[in-house]
Every structure is written in structure tokens, then in C-alpha cells.
Coordinates of C-alpha atoms in Angstrom, one line a residue:
M38 CA -0.1 -0.3 0.0
K39 CA 1.6 3.6 -1.1
I40 CA 1.3 6.2 1.7
N41 CA 1.9 9.9 0.7
E42 CA 5.0 10.4 2.5
N43 CA 4.5 14.4 3.0
S44 CA 0.9 13.8 4.9
I45 CA 3.1 12.2 7.4
K46 CA 4.4 15.3 9.6
N47 CA 6.1 12.6 11.9
P48 CA 8.6 11.2 11.8
S49 CA 8.3 8.1 14.7
I50 CA 4.4 7.3 12.3
K51 CA 6.8 7.3 9.5
K52 CA 9.6 5.4 10.9
A53 CA 6.4 3.1 12.0
A54 CA 5.0 3.0 8.9
E55 CA 8.1 1.6 7.6
Y56 CA 8.3 -1.0 9.8
L57 CA 4.9 -2.2 9.0
G58 CA 5.7 -2.5 5.3
F59 CA 4.0 1.0 4.3
E60 CA 5.8 2.0 1.0
L61 CA 6.0 5.5 1.7
A62 CA 5.6 7.2 -1.2
K63 CA 5.4 11.8 -3.8
E64 CA 1.6 10.1 -4.5
G65 CA -0.3 8.0 -2.9
I66 CA -3.3 7.8 0.1
T67 CA -3.3 10.6 2.3
L68 CA -3.1 10.0 6.2
N69 CA -4.1 12.8 8.5
F70 CA -4.0 12.5 12.6
V71 CA -6.0 14.7 14.1
E72 CA -6.2 14.4 17.4
D73 CA -9.3 14.0 19.6
K74 CA -8.7 14.3 23.7
E75 CA -12.6 13.8 24.1
L76 CA -12.4 10.6 22.1
N77 CA -11.4 8.2 24.9
G78 CA -9.2 5.9 21.8
L79 CA -9.2 6.1 18.2
S80 CA -11.0 5.9 15.1
I81 CA -10.2 5.4 11.7
V82 CA -12.4 6.5 7.9
K83 CA -11.1 5.5 4.5
E84 CA -13.2 7.3 2.2
G85 CA -11.6 6.8 -1.3
D86 CA -7.6 8.2 -1.6
K87 CA -8.3 9.6 1.9
I88 CA -7.9 8.2 5.8
E89 CA -8.4 10.4 8.7
I90 CA -7.1 9.3 11.9
C91 CA -8.3 10.1 15.5
Y92 CA -7.4 9.3 18.9
S93 CA -7.2 10.4 22.1
I94 CA -3.6 9.7 23.2
L95 CA -0.3 9.4 20.4
A96 CA -0.3 5.2 21.7
Y97 CA -3.2 4.6 20.5
A98 CA -2.4 6.5 16.7
F99 CA 0.3 4.0 16.1
R100 CA -2.8 1.5 17.0
A101 CA -4.8 2.7 14.2
L102 CA -1.5 3.0 11.7
S103 CA -1.5 -0.8 11.7
L104 CA -5.4 -0.6 11.7
V105 CA -4.2 0.6 7.8
Y106 CA -1.7 -1.4 7.4
E107 CA -4.6 -4.7 8.6
N108 CA -7.1 -3.4 6.5
K109 CA -4.6 -2.0 3.5
E110 CA -7.1 -4.2 0.7
K111 CA -10.7 -2.9 1.6
S112 CA -11.1 0.6 -0.2
E113 CA -13.9 2.1 2.4
Y114 CA -14.2 1.6 6.2
K115 CA -14.8 2.8 9.5
I116 CA -13.7 1.8 12.9
L117 CA -13.8 3.3 16.1
E118 CA -12.0 1.0 19.1
N119 CA -12.5 2.6 23.1
P120 CA -10.0 0.8 24.9
D121 CA -12.0 -0.5 29.0
F122 CA -8.6 0.7 30.6
V123 CA -6.9 4.1 30.2
S124 CA -4.0 3.0 30.3
N125 CA -2.3 -0.5 29.7
G126 CA 1.5 -1.6 28.9
F127 CA 4.1 -3.8 30.6
M128 CA 7.1 -3.9 32.7
L129 CA 10.0 -5.6 31.2
D130 CA 12.1 -7.5 34.0
C131 CA 16.2 -5.8 33.7
S132 CA 17.3 -6.4 37.0
R133 CA 17.5 -11.2 36.8
N134 CA 21.1 -11.2 34.9
G135 CA 19.3 -9.8 31.6
V136 CA 19.8 -6.5 31.0
L137 CA 18.3 -5.7 27.3
K138 CA 20.6 -4.1 25.0
V139 CA 18.8 -0.1 24.4
E140 CA 18.2 -0.9 20.8
N141 CA 15.9 -3.6 21.3
V142 CA 13.9 -1.3 23.9
K143 CA 13.4 1.0 21.0
T144 CA 12.2 -1.8 18.5
L145 CA 9.6 -3.3 21.9
I146 CA 7.8 0.6 22.4
M147 CA 7.9 0.9 18.6
Q148 CA 5.8 -2.5 18.6
M149 CA 4.3 -2.0 21.9
S150 CA 3.0 1.6 20.4
L151 CA 1.1 -0.3 17.6
M152 CA -0.4 -2.6 19.5
G153 CA -1.9 -0.1 21.7
H154 CA -0.3 0.2 24.9
S155 CA 1.0 3.4 26.1
T156 CA 2.9 2.1 30.0
L157 CA 6.6 0.6 30.5
M158 CA 7.8 0.0 32.7
L159 CA 11.9 -1.3 32.9
Y160 CA 12.1 -2.7 36.7
T161 CA 15.4 -2.1 37.8
E162 CA 17.0 -3.2 41.0
D163 CA 19.5 -2.0 41.2
T164 CA 20.5 -1.5 37.0
Y165 CA 19.8 2.1 36.6
E166 CA 23.5 4.2 37.2
I167 CA 23.4 6.3 40.4
K168 CA 26.7 8.8 40.4
E169 CA 27.3 8.9 43.9
E170 CA 27.1 5.4 44.6
P171 CA 30.0 3.4 41.9
Y172 CA 28.6 -0.6 44.0
F173 CA 25.2 0.8 42.9
G174 CA 24.6 -1.7 40.1
Y175 CA 28.3 -2.8 40.2
M176 CA 29.3 -5.4 36.3
R177 CA 25.5 -5.8 36.5
G178 CA 24.9 -4.2 33.2
R179 CA 23.2 -0.5 35.4
Y180 CA 21.7 1.3 32.7
S181 CA 23.7 5.1 32.3
E182 CA 21.4 8.1 33.3
E183 CA 22.4 9.3 29.4
E184 CA 21.1 5.5 28.0
L185 CA 17.9 6.0 30.0
K186 CA 17.8 9.8 28.9
E187 CA 17.3 8.1 25.3
L188 CA 14.9 5.6 25.8
D189 CA 12.7 8.2 27.9
A190 CA 13.2 10.5 24.8
Y191 CA 12.2 7.7 22.0
A192 CA 9.7 6.8 24.1
S193 CA 7.7 10.1 24.7
E194 CA 8.3 9.9 20.6
F195 CA 6.0 6.8 20.6
G196 CA 3.8 7.9 23.0
I197 CA 4.8 5.8 25.6
E198 CA 5.5 7.2 28.9
L199 CA 8.4 4.8 30.2
I200 CA 8.0 4.4 34.2
P201 CA 10.8 3.7 36.8
C202 CA 10.6 0.3 38.9
I203 CA 12.5 0.4 41.5
Q204 CA 12.8 -1.6 45.1
T205 CA 12.4 0.7 47.8
L206 CA 12.5 -2.1 50.7
A207 CA 13.2 -5.7 49.3
H208 CA 14.6 -7.9 46.6
L209 CA 17.8 -5.8 47.0
P210 CA 20.3 -8.7 47.0
E211 CA 22.8 -7.6 44.8
M212 CA 23.0 -4.8 46.1
L213 CA 23.1 -5.6 49.6
R214 CA 26.6 -7.8 48.8
W215 CA 28.1 -5.0 49.6
N216 CA 30.3 -4.3 52.2
R217 CA 29.2 -0.3 51.2
F218 CA 25.2 -1.0 51.9
T219 CA 26.6 -2.7 55.7
P220 CA 24.8 0.1 56.9
V221 CA 21.2 -0.2 54.8
W222 CA 21.2 -4.0 55.9
D223 CA 17.7 -5.4 58.1
C224 CA 18.8 -9.3 56.8
T225 CA 18.2 -11.1 53.6
D226 CA 17.8 -8.8 51.0
I227 CA 15.8 -6.1 53.0
L228 CA 16.8 -2.4 53.5
L229 CA 16.5 -1.4 57.6
V230 CA 13.6 0.5 58.1
G231 CA 14.0 3.3 60.0
E232 CA 18.3 4.0 59.7
E233 CA 18.9 7.4 58.4
K234 CA 21.3 6.0 56.0
T235 CA 18.6 4.0 54.5
Y236 CA 16.6 7.0 53.9
E237 CA 19.5 9.0 52.2
L238 CA 20.5 5.9 49.8
I239 CA 16.5 5.5 48.8
E240 CA 17.0 9.2 48.1
E241 CA 19.3 9.1 45.3
M242 CA 17.6 5.8 44.1
I243 CA 14.5 9.0 43.2
K244 CA 17.2 11.6 42.1
A245 CA 18.4 9.4 39.8
C246 CA 15.0 8.5 38.7
R247 CA 14.0 11.8 38.7
R248 CA 17.1 13.0 36.0
S249 CA 16.7 10.1 34.2
Y250 CA 12.7 10.0 33.3
K251 CA 10.4 12.4 32.9
S252 CA 6.9 10.4 34.4
R253 CA 5.4 11.6 37.9
Q254 CA 4.3 8.2 37.8
I255 CA 7.6 5.7 39.9
N256 CA 7.0 2.1 41.3
I257 CA 8.3 2.2 44.8
G258 CA 8.1 -2.4 44.5
M259 CA 8.1 -2.7 48.5
D260 CA 6.4 -6.8 47.8
E261 CA 7.4 -9.8 49.2
A262 CA 9.6 -8.2 52.7
H263 CA 8.6 -11.6 54.5
L264 CA 11.1 -11.4 57.0
L265 CA 10.6 -7.3 57.1
G266 CA 12.3 -6.4 60.9
S267 CA 13.7 -9.3 62.5
G268 CA 17.2 -9.0 61.2
V269 CA 19.0 -6.0 62.5
F270 CA 16.0 -3.4 62.8
K271 CA 15.1 -6.1 66.2
D272 CA 18.1 -6.3 67.3
K273 CA 18.3 -2.7 67.5
N274 CA 14.0 -1.8 67.7
G275 CA 12.9 -4.9 70.2
F276 CA 9.7 -6.8 68.3
K277 CA 7.5 -4.4 66.3
D278 CA 4.2 -4.9 64.4
R279 CA 5.5 -5.4 61.3
F280 CA 2.5 -3.3 60.2
D281 CA 3.0 0.0 60.9
I282 CA 7.1 -1.0 60.0
M283 CA 6.2 -1.3 56.8
C284 CA 4.2 1.6 57.2
E285 CA 6.6 4.0 58.4
H286 CA 8.9 3.1 55.2
L287 CA 6.2 3.8 53.7
N288 CA 5.6 7.5 54.5
R289 CA 9.1 8.1 55.0
V290 CA 9.7 6.7 50.8
N291 CA 6.6 8.6 49.7
E292 CA 7.7 11.6 51.0
I293 CA 11.0 11.9 49.6
C294 CA 8.9 11.0 46.3
I295 CA 7.1 13.8 47.0
K296 CA 9.8 16.3 47.0
Y297 CA 11.5 15.6 43.9
D298 CA 7.6 15.5 41.8
F299 CA 6.7 11.5 42.6
E300 CA 3.3 9.8 42.7
P301 CA 4.7 7.0 43.5
M302 CA 2.6 3.2 43.2
M303 CA 3.9 0.0 44.9
W304 CA 2.9 -3.6 45.1
S305 CA 0.3 -4.6 47.6
D306 CA 0.7 -7.8 48.8
M307 CA 3.0 -6.3 51.9
F308 CA 0.1 -5.3 52.9
F309 CA -2.6 -8.5 52.8
N310 CA 0.5 -10.8 53.4
I311 CA 1.5 -9.4 57.4
I312 CA -2.7 -9.5 58.0
T313 CA -3.6 -12.8 56.7
V314 CA -2.0 -16.1 55.5
S315 CA -1.2 -14.6 52.6
L316 CA -2.5 -11.8 49.4
Y317 CA -5.6 -14.4 47.6
D318 CA -6.9 -15.4 51.2
E319 CA -10.9 -14.6 51.1
E320 CA -10.4 -12.6 54.7
F321 CA -9.4 -9.8 55.4
P322 CA -10.2 -7.9 58.7
I323 CA -8.2 -4.7 58.2
E324 CA -8.7 -1.7 61.5
P325 CA -10.2 1.7 60.3
E326 CA -7.0 2.7 62.2
M327 CA -4.5 0.4 60.2
L328 CA -6.0 2.1 56.8
A329 CA -5.3 5.7 58.0
K330 CA -2.7 4.7 58.1
V331 CA -1.7 3.7 54.6
P332 CA -0.6 7.4 52.5
K333 CA -3.9 8.2 50.1
N334 CA -1.9 9.1 47.3
V335 CA 0.3 6.1 47.0
K336 CA -1.1 3.5 44.0
L337 CA -2.0 -0.4 45.2
I338 CA -1.1 -2.5 42.4
F339 CA -2.1 -6.3 43.0
W340 CA -0.7 -8.7 40.8
D341 CA -2.3 -12.2 39.9
Y342 CA 0.1 -14.6 37.5
Y343 CA -1.3 -18.0 38.2
H344 CA -4.8 -17.9 38.7
R345 CA -8.1 -19.5 36.3
D346 CA -11.0 -18.6 38.5
K347 CA -12.7 -15.1 37.7
K348 CA -14.0 -15.8 40.8
T349 CA -10.1 -15.5 42.7
Y350 CA -9.4 -11.6 40.9
D351 CA -13.2 -10.3 42.2
I352 CA -12.3 -10.9 45.5
N353 CA -9.3 -9.7 45.8
I354 CA -10.3 -6.5 44.0
K355 CA -13.0 -6.3 46.5
K356 CA -10.2 -6.9 49.1
H357 CA -8.0 -3.6 47.2
K358 CA -11.0 -1.9 46.6
V359 CA -11.3 -1.6 51.0
F360 CA -8.0 0.9 50.6
D361 CA -8.6 4.4 49.8
N362 CA -6.3 4.4 47.7
D363 CA -6.0 4.3 43.1
I364 CA -5.7 0.1 42.2
V365 CA -4.0 -1.0 39.4
F366 CA -4.3 -4.3 38.1
A367 CA -0.6 -6.2 37.0
G368 CA -0.8 -9.7 35.3
G369 CA 1.7 -12.0 33.7
A370 CA 4.1 -12.8 31.2
W371 CA 5.1 -16.5 31.9
K372 CA 8.4 -16.6 31.1
W373 CA 10.4 -17.2 34.7
S374 CA 10.3 -20.8 35.1
G375 CA 13.2 -22.1 33.0
F376 CA 14.0 -21.4 28.9
A377 CA 10.5 -21.7 27.5
P378 CA 7.6 -19.2 28.0
N379 CA 3.7 -20.4 28.9
N380 CA 1.9 -18.4 27.0
N381 CA -0.9 -20.8 27.5
H382 CA -1.5 -20.2 30.9
S383 CA -0.8 -16.4 30.7
F384 CA -3.8 -16.8 27.8
L385 CA -6.4 -17.8 30.3
S386 CA -5.2 -16.4 33.2
T387 CA -5.3 -12.9 31.4
K388 CA -8.7 -13.0 30.3
L389 CA -10.7 -14.3 33.2
A390 CA -8.4 -10.8 35.3
L391 CA -9.1 -8.5 32.8
D392 CA -12.8 -9.9 32.9
A393 CA -12.7 -9.3 36.7
C394 CA -11.3 -6.2 35.5
R395 CA -13.8 -4.5 33.9
G396 CA -16.0 -1.5 36.0
N397 CA -14.0 -2.7 38.3
L398 CA -10.4 -1.1 37.9
D399 CA -9.0 1.5 35.3
K400 CA -4.9 0.8 35.3
I401 CA -3.2 -2.2 33.9
F402 CA -0.7 -3.6 32.5
T403 CA 1.1 -7.1 32.5
T404 CA 5.5 -8.2 33.9
S405 CA 7.1 -10.5 32.3
W406 CA 9.8 -11.3 35.2
G407 CA 13.2 -12.9 34.9
D408 CA 13.5 -14.8 37.4
N409 CA 17.0 -16.9 37.8
G410 CA 18.4 -15.9 35.6
N411 CA 16.5 -14.6 33.0
E412 CA 17.2 -18.1 30.7
A413 CA 13.7 -17.4 27.9
S414 CA 14.1 -14.9 25.6
M415 CA 11.5 -12.1 25.9
N416 CA 10.4 -12.6 22.5
T417 CA 8.9 -15.8 23.6
I418 CA 6.2 -13.6 25.2
L419 CA 5.4 -12.2 22.5
P420 CA 1.7 -13.5 22.3
S421 CA 1.1 -12.4 25.1
L422 CA 2.1 -9.3 25.5
L423 CA -0.8 -9.0 22.1
L424 CA -3.0 -11.0 23.7
F425 CA -2.9 -8.4 26.8
A426 CA -3.6 -4.7 24.4
E427 CA -5.9 -7.0 22.0
Y428 CA -8.6 -7.8 24.5
S429 CA -8.5 -4.5 26.3
F430 CA -9.8 -3.6 23.4
D431 CA -11.8 -6.4 22.1
K432 CA -14.0 -8.6 24.9
D433 CA -15.2 -10.8 22.5
L434 CA -11.7 -11.0 20.5
T435 CA -10.9 -14.2 19.2
D436 CA -8.5 -16.6 17.9
E437 CA -7.9 -15.1 13.7
K438 CA -8.3 -11.6 15.3
L439 CA -5.7 -12.0 17.3
Q440 CA -3.3 -14.1 14.3
K441 CA -4.4 -11.3 11.8
R442 CA -3.3 -8.4 14.5
F443 CA 0.2 -10.7 15.1
N444 CA 1.0 -11.0 11.9
T445 CA 0.3 -7.7 10.8
I446 CA 2.3 -6.0 13.6
F447 CA 5.5 -9.4 13.7
K448 CA 5.9 -10.3 10.0
C449 CA 4.8 -13.9 11.2
D450 CA 2.4 -16.7 12.0
I451 CA 1.0 -16.5 15.9
N452 CA 0.9 -20.7 16.2
D453 CA 3.8 -20.4 15.5
F454 CA 5.3 -18.8 19.1
M455 CA 2.6 -21.3 20.6
L456 CA 5.2 -23.7 19.9
L457 CA 7.8 -22.6 22.6
D458 CA 5.8 -23.5 24.7
D459 CA 5.6 -27.0 24.3
L460 CA 8.6 -27.6 25.6
N461 CA 6.9 -27.3 29.5
N462 CA 4.9 -30.4 28.5
P463 CA 6.2 -33.1 27.1
E464 CA 2.7 -35.1 28.9
G465 CA -0.1 -32.4 27.8
V466 CA -0.9 -31.0 30.4
L467 CA -1.5 -27.8 29.5
D468 CA -3.0 -26.8 33.1
N469 CA -0.2 -27.8 35.3
Y470 CA 1.0 -24.2 34.6
N471 CA 4.6 -23.6 37.0
S472 CA 5.8 -27.3 35.3
N473 CA 9.2 -26.3 33.8
P474 CA 10.2 -30.0 32.6
S475 CA 12.8 -28.1 30.5
K476 CA 15.3 -26.5 32.9
Y477 CA 15.4 -29.0 35.5
L478 CA 16.3 -31.8 32.8
L479 CA 18.6 -29.9 31.2
Y480 CA 20.5 -29.2 35.2
N481 CA 19.8 -32.5 36.1
D482 CA 23.0 -34.2 37.3
P483 CA 23.2 -37.2 35.2
I484 CA 24.2 -39.9 38.4
V485 CA 23.0 -37.3 41.2
G486 CA 20.2 -37.2 39.4
L487 CA 17.9 -35.4 42.3
F488 CA 15.0 -35.0 39.7
D489 CA 15.1 -38.5 37.4
K490 CA 12.4 -39.6 38.6
H491 CA 10.0 -36.8 36.9
S492 CA 11.1 -38.0 33.3
A493 CA 10.2 -41.0 31.1
A494 CA 10.6 -43.0 28.3
S495 CA 8.6 -41.2 26.6
F496 CA 10.1 -37.9 26.7
D497 CA 12.6 -39.0 24.5
G498 CA 10.7 -39.8 21.9
Y499 CA 8.9 -36.3 22.2
Y500 CA 11.6 -33.8 23.1
A501 CA 12.8 -35.5 19.0
K502 CA 9.8 -34.5 17.6
V503 CA 9.6 -31.0 19.1
A504 CA 12.4 -30.3 17.6
D505 CA 11.7 -31.0 14.2
E506 CA 8.5 -29.0 14.7
L507 CA 10.6 -26.0 16.4
F508 CA 13.6 -26.4 13.4
A509 CA 11.1 -25.6 10.5
A510 CA 9.1 -22.9 12.5
E511 CA 12.9 -21.7 13.1
K512 CA 12.7 -21.0 9.3
R513 CA 9.3 -19.3 8.8
V514 CA 9.2 -16.6 11.9
N515 CA 12.0 -14.2 9.8
E516 CA 14.2 -12.4 12.6
Y517 CA 12.9 -14.1 15.7
G518 CA 14.8 -18.1 14.4
Y519 CA 17.3 -17.2 16.4
V520 CA 14.6 -18.4 19.3
F521 CA 13.5 -20.9 17.6
K522 CA 16.9 -22.2 16.6
T523 CA 18.2 -22.2 20.2
L524 CA 15.2 -23.8 21.9
A525 CA 15.2 -26.0 19.4
S526 CA 18.4 -27.1 20.2
L527 CA 16.9 -27.3 23.6
A528 CA 15.1 -30.2 22.8
K529 CA 18.0 -31.6 20.6
V530 CA 19.2 -31.8 23.8
L531 CA 16.5 -33.1 26.1
E532 CA 15.7 -35.4 23.8
I533 CA 18.6 -37.2 25.1
K534 CA 19.2 -36.3 27.9
A535 CA 15.5 -36.0 29.1
N536 CA 15.9 -40.1 30.7
I537 CA 20.2 -40.5 30.2
G538 CA 20.2 -40.6 34.7
N539 CA 17.4 -43.8 34.1
N540 CA 19.1 -45.2 31.9
L541 CA 22.7 -45.5 33.2
K542 CA 20.3 -46.1 36.5
K543 CA 18.7 -49.3 34.5
A544 CA 22.2 -50.0 33.1
Y545 CA 24.3 -50.4 36.3
D546 CA 21.4 -52.1 38.3
D547 CA 20.8 -54.7 35.4
N548 CA 24.7 -55.3 35.6
D549 CA 24.1 -54.4 31.7
K550 CA 27.5 -53.7 30.7
T551 CA 27.4 -53.9 27.3
E552 CA 25.1 -51.3 27.9
L553 CA 27.3 -48.7 30.8
S554 CA 29.4 -48.4 27.7
R555 CA 27.3 -47.8 24.9
L556 CA 25.7 -45.1 26.5
A557 CA 28.7 -43.7 28.0
N558 CA 30.6 -44.6 24.7
E559 CA 28.1 -43.9 22.1
V560 CA 25.3 -42.0 23.2
L561 CA 26.6 -39.7 26.6
P562 CA 30.1 -38.4 23.6
E563 CA 26.1 -37.7 21.4
L564 CA 24.7 -35.5 24.7
I565 CA 27.6 -33.5 25.1
A566 CA 28.2 -32.3 21.1
R567 CA 24.7 -31.7 21.3
M568 CA 24.7 -29.7 24.8
E569 CA 28.2 -27.6 22.9
T570 CA 25.4 -26.9 19.7
F571 CA 23.2 -25.3 22.5
K572 CA 25.0 -23.5 24.7
E573 CA 26.7 -21.4 21.2
N574 CA 23.4 -20.9 20.1
F575 CA 22.3 -20.1 23.9
R576 CA 25.6 -17.2 23.0
S577 CA 24.4 -15.7 20.3
Q578 CA 20.9 -15.3 21.5
W579 CA 22.3 -13.4 24.9
F580 CA 24.4 -11.5 23.0
K581 CA 21.9 -10.5 21.0
E582 CA 19.0 -9.4 23.2
N583 CA 20.8 -8.8 26.5
K584 CA 24.6 -6.5 27.5
A585 CA 27.2 -8.7 28.4
F586 CA 26.6 -8.8 31.9
G587 CA 24.5 -12.3 33.5
F588 CA 25.4 -14.2 30.2
E589 CA 28.5 -15.5 33.2
V590 CA 26.0 -17.0 34.8
I591 CA 23.9 -19.3 32.7
D592 CA 28.1 -19.8 30.7
V593 CA 29.2 -21.4 34.5
R594 CA 25.6 -23.2 34.2
I595 CA 25.6 -24.9 30.4
S596 CA 28.9 -25.6 30.9
G597 CA 28.9 -27.5 34.2
T598 CA 26.5 -29.8 33.1
I599 CA 28.6 -30.7 29.7
A600 CA 31.4 -31.0 33.2
R601 CA 28.8 -33.5 34.7
L602 CA 28.6 -35.6 31.7
E603 CA 31.9 -35.8 31.2
S604 CA 32.6 -36.6 34.4
A605 CA 29.4 -39.7 33.9
K606 CA 31.7 -41.0 31.0
M607 CA 34.6 -40.8 32.8
R608 CA 33.0 -42.8 35.8
V609 CA 31.1 -45.3 34.0
C610 CA 35.0 -45.8 32.0
E611 CA 36.6 -46.5 35.2
Y612 CA 33.5 -49.1 36.9
L613 CA 33.6 -50.7 33.4
D614 CA 37.8 -50.8 33.6
G615 CA 37.5 -52.3 36.8
K616 CA 39.4 -49.1 38.3
V617 CA 36.2 -48.8 41.2
E618 CA 34.4 -51.4 42.3
E619 CA 31.3 -49.2 42.2
I620 CA 29.5 -46.6 40.8
P621 CA 27.6 -45.2 44.7
E622 CA 25.3 -42.4 42.9
L623 CA 24.0 -45.5 40.3
M624 CA 23.1 -46.9 44.3
V625 CA 21.2 -45.0 45.6
E626 CA 17.3 -45.7 44.9
R627 CA 15.7 -42.9 42.8
L628 CA 12.6 -40.5 44.9
Y629 CA 10.3 -37.4 44.1
Y630 CA 12.0 -34.8 44.2
D631 CA 8.2 -32.9 45.2
C632 CA 8.6 -36.2 47.8
R633 CA 5.2 -36.6 46.4
K634 CA 3.9 -40.6 46.8
E635 CA 4.3 -43.4 44.0
G636 CA 1.1 -42.2 41.6
E637 CA -0.1 -39.7 43.5
F638 CA -0.7 -37.4 40.5
P639 CA -1.1 -38.3 37.4
N640 CA 2.2 -36.6 35.9
L641 CA 5.3 -36.8 36.2
A642 CA 5.9 -33.1 35.7
T643 CA 7.4 -31.2 38.4
A644 CA 8.3 -28.2 39.1
N645 CA 11.4 -26.0 40.6
A646 CA 13.2 -23.0 39.0
Q647 CA 16.4 -22.9 40.9
W648 CA 19.7 -23.8 39.5
F649 CA 21.5 -24.3 42.3
K650 CA 18.4 -26.5 44.1
I651 CA 18.2 -28.3 40.6
V652 CA 21.7 -29.5 40.5
S653 CA 22.7 -31.4 43.7
A654 CA 21.4 -32.3 47.6
S655 CA 24.3 -30.4 48.7
D656 CA 25.3 -27.1 50.1
I657 CA 25.8 -24.8 46.3
A658 CA 24.8 -21.9 47.3

């Protein structure tokens, strides 16, 4: 479709048009963009060779542009879209080792605007620069102030509000490793409430954000501080009610935010976890005097990435409305259980959550965490990121419409991306949402085998099939082929490795030295070669997407797995050569890692996303 390039005055819209595939020429369809703040959405009217696009916020102008491209074959049409939420966005985890390169964040920003998202949070625990604190984010790939200013300006051009998302209470383990910050340490990853040096540091954090971001909004974190007040704080102050500690700290941080013209928001879970066992308990017996201690200007973020029933979301929204605070909902685009995503679960939970939010909350965003090393590519959850936008514009969204939108923005088939989930689904059970065999079977030790009981002979053929499907899809997904190549090579590893431990133990128990010899001299060398291929593919993926820092962790993990395969080969060969009389590791009866009883669950697959808990029962932390 030819567009009259002179009719596009905004250079960022012109850039997005070129990205979509419009042909810009001296002659062609004329686009007329009109801002209308009363519209609450967008409208598109095409008549002849003219298209008028009206939009209430700039991000919707970009979404409208993508809809024009999507309907390029039609001669006349009218489109009116009014989203159910005043803001819709994404939180990108840049704190779990993988810090997305600036140029890749820019690509994400443009894609988000074409979807209709309007906010982007960069989750940075210590991965942003504080010039006064050289150890803050040291060797972590932190964003410099200049990089954040560059991203902030770029986002603004595309109608995206870039929002700082930091931590001012807990989730600061990498910062607190340094002696420099011992005076502000309470326990584990938690800051010392009440200590003036703590608030001096937090002021430096917030001041740095003010220098880097134009947004008045800031996410100050404060989630999952379960041991709040139980370390140095308790030694200094004795026992004190945790709700009071929480509110005392929040009010101090809030004052700093106001000083630097920020409007804070925070994850809400600690209020619920202090009063009840969990955020998800139906009862929430909070007293009016407790509510009065929570500053009213702080937005509370209700987060839930898990539930598959609308009732739970309804109940928790109702519980949050007890507070006299604006409530924001945060869902999840699952990629934090290992190398592969879970878009299927994200789809189901997102639809239920947003159905509950409609008419109750008007601000939403989806998170995509990178727990335990950010092993999964951000691009694996593009379907879920798109769904979060589309479902807010159209509650009757069909698979066909979503597929068409995906093809418009990413130039490939959404169904190919949904294949990536298969790495964690060898038993065909979609409701096992946090099961992650592709991670625990990769790192499972070949002769210690803590997860041997969580695999089956059928997994070998399953992963061979997954590898074939992903290698075939690699050729169809354009610039995303490298992601499919990486995960296909992982599936090739798992074709052998899923049961290498079981096979070694069975041959040893049966005293089948012929089979042991075959495993040691043929199978293990082939597996090692496949591991090397996977390692190289993952390395290429990492350096294409992220800053260099953090790869060393995955390098150690994969290289360590290769070393253990080599050790297993050596141990078996020593046994076969009579150099040792036994292999004690293969003599131990295998138990279920999750301590289930035999036959208790219909599926073997389980969940564990922490590398150090997968590789050994010994102390490795």
C-alpha cells in the first residue's frame, strides 16, 4: 500500500509506517492524523484515497496506523475502538542478569505502540546508574543515566510513558552483597527501616530516577519483604508490629517521592501478607486505624499471574477496594520458569483477570519476570504481550483476529510462537502452568539425578518431535528465527538428556555392562556435542538481545552441566575398566523431588526453577 509520505508529519509515525511495510512515496493514500482528547480511543475513516485517524493519546495513533495496514486491501471502512482501560502497559524485568540492549528496548517500544500499549516500566533493582554510588549495579549491566534519558525520549515519541520501577525495601540482594551497604541492611535482601542512611540511599535512588525519567509516576516496589523487621531492625528496636514498620517506611519513602515530584505506586502484597497468611486469602480483617496509616496518594498494585478462575480475581479486587487508594492490576506473561514460556497459561489467566477488572479498575499492565537468570528470551512472550493489548480493546477477541494482529505487527504466525510452550509440556497437560521440565531436565545431574523420577521414556520421542517442529518454524519466523533455533537445540539435548540418568541407573542396576559401555562411549559423547551446540546458540541469543553482563552465570551453568556429563562418562568407564568397584551415586534409590507418593499425581512433570536446587542436594549457594 502506497502512502503519501508528505502527509505524515511525525517522524516516528513515518518510522513505524516503514516498519509495518507501507511504501512511502510522493503519491498515494493521504493520512490525516487528528488528536481528540475527548475520544477515549481511536477512530479511522477511509474514503477513497484519504484516511482520517483520530486518537485520544499518541499511542493510539500508532495502533490506528497498524489497523490501517491490516485493512490495506479494503477500499472503504470505518473503525472505532474504545479501550476499557485508561492505561495499559508492560513491565520488563531488567534485574535478573539480562539487561535488554537499548536498541532492543527501542524496538519493543515501537511494537508496543503499534499494539496500543501506553506505558512501559523498566524493572531495575540495581541496574540503573546512581553516580554517587559506584557499587550500585556494579558489573550488572546497569543502564546509565544517558541511556535512560535516550529511552525516555524515544518512548515519548511513540506515545509510551516510560516509568521507573525500582525497589525501596526488599529484592535488593545484589546491592546488599557489598560492604558499602552494610549500614542499610536488615536481613536477607531487605533494607533497614528507620535507619537514616537507608533514606539517604533511597533519596539518591529517587533523585537518579528523576534525572533520567520525565514521568511523574514511579513504582517503588516494596513487595515480598516477608522477613521485614526480623534482623538488625529487631536487634535495635525489639519486636514491633510489621504493619507499623511497613507504613512507617512507606510514609518516609512517599515523602521523598513527593519531594522529587513523583506519584508513587507499590505492589500491594505485603499489606495482605502481614494481616493474613496470603494475598489470596478470602478474608481480610483490616481495621480502620490500620487503613489510616497508608498514604492515600500511593497507588496499590494488585498482582496475580496464577489463577484460572474469575472468582479469585473478583474477590481480590473487592479486598483491594477497602483501601482509599487508586488500584492498578498487574498480570503476567509467563517466561520465568526457565528457557521456555507459558503463553497458553498467560492467555487463560489474562482473559479471566481482565474480565474481572472491566468496570472495576481502569489501569493495567502485564509483567514478564526473569527469575533465576533471565534464561528465556523476551521475544518468547510476544503473543501474551499482544493479547494483553487486544483483549482490553475487544472482550470478544477471536483467535483469528489475534492471529491477524500478530502477523501485522511481527510479520509471522502466532501459532509458531505458541509451539515454544511445548518444551514444558511432554505429557500434554496445559493446566500444569509452572511445570518446567525443560529446565530441570537440562540441569539434572546424570548420575546424582535428583529429577530422574520426573521423566519417562516417552519424553525422548516427544522432545525429538518438538525439535523437528521448532527447526521447521525457525525458517518461517523471520528475524525471530534465532530464538527458535536456540530452543530447538535445547529440545535436541532433551531428546537424550531427559532420561540419560534413568538409563544409566537401569543399566547399572541390571549389571548390563554392554549397555553401560554404549551409554558411555556413544550416547554421552553425542549428548555433550548437542550441549555444546545449545550453549553456542544460547550465547548468540544472549549477546543479540542483552548486555554482556549476566551471561557468565548461564555460561557456568551450561558448562558445568557439560563437565558433569564428562565426569559421568569417566566414572562409568572407570567402573567398566575395573578401576573402581562401584558407582555409589547410581546405587541410591531415586525419590521424587517433590516428595509425592507413588501414583499420587497423574503426571510426572514437576516444577523447580532454581538452578542450585536442581543440580545437587549438597550446599552450592
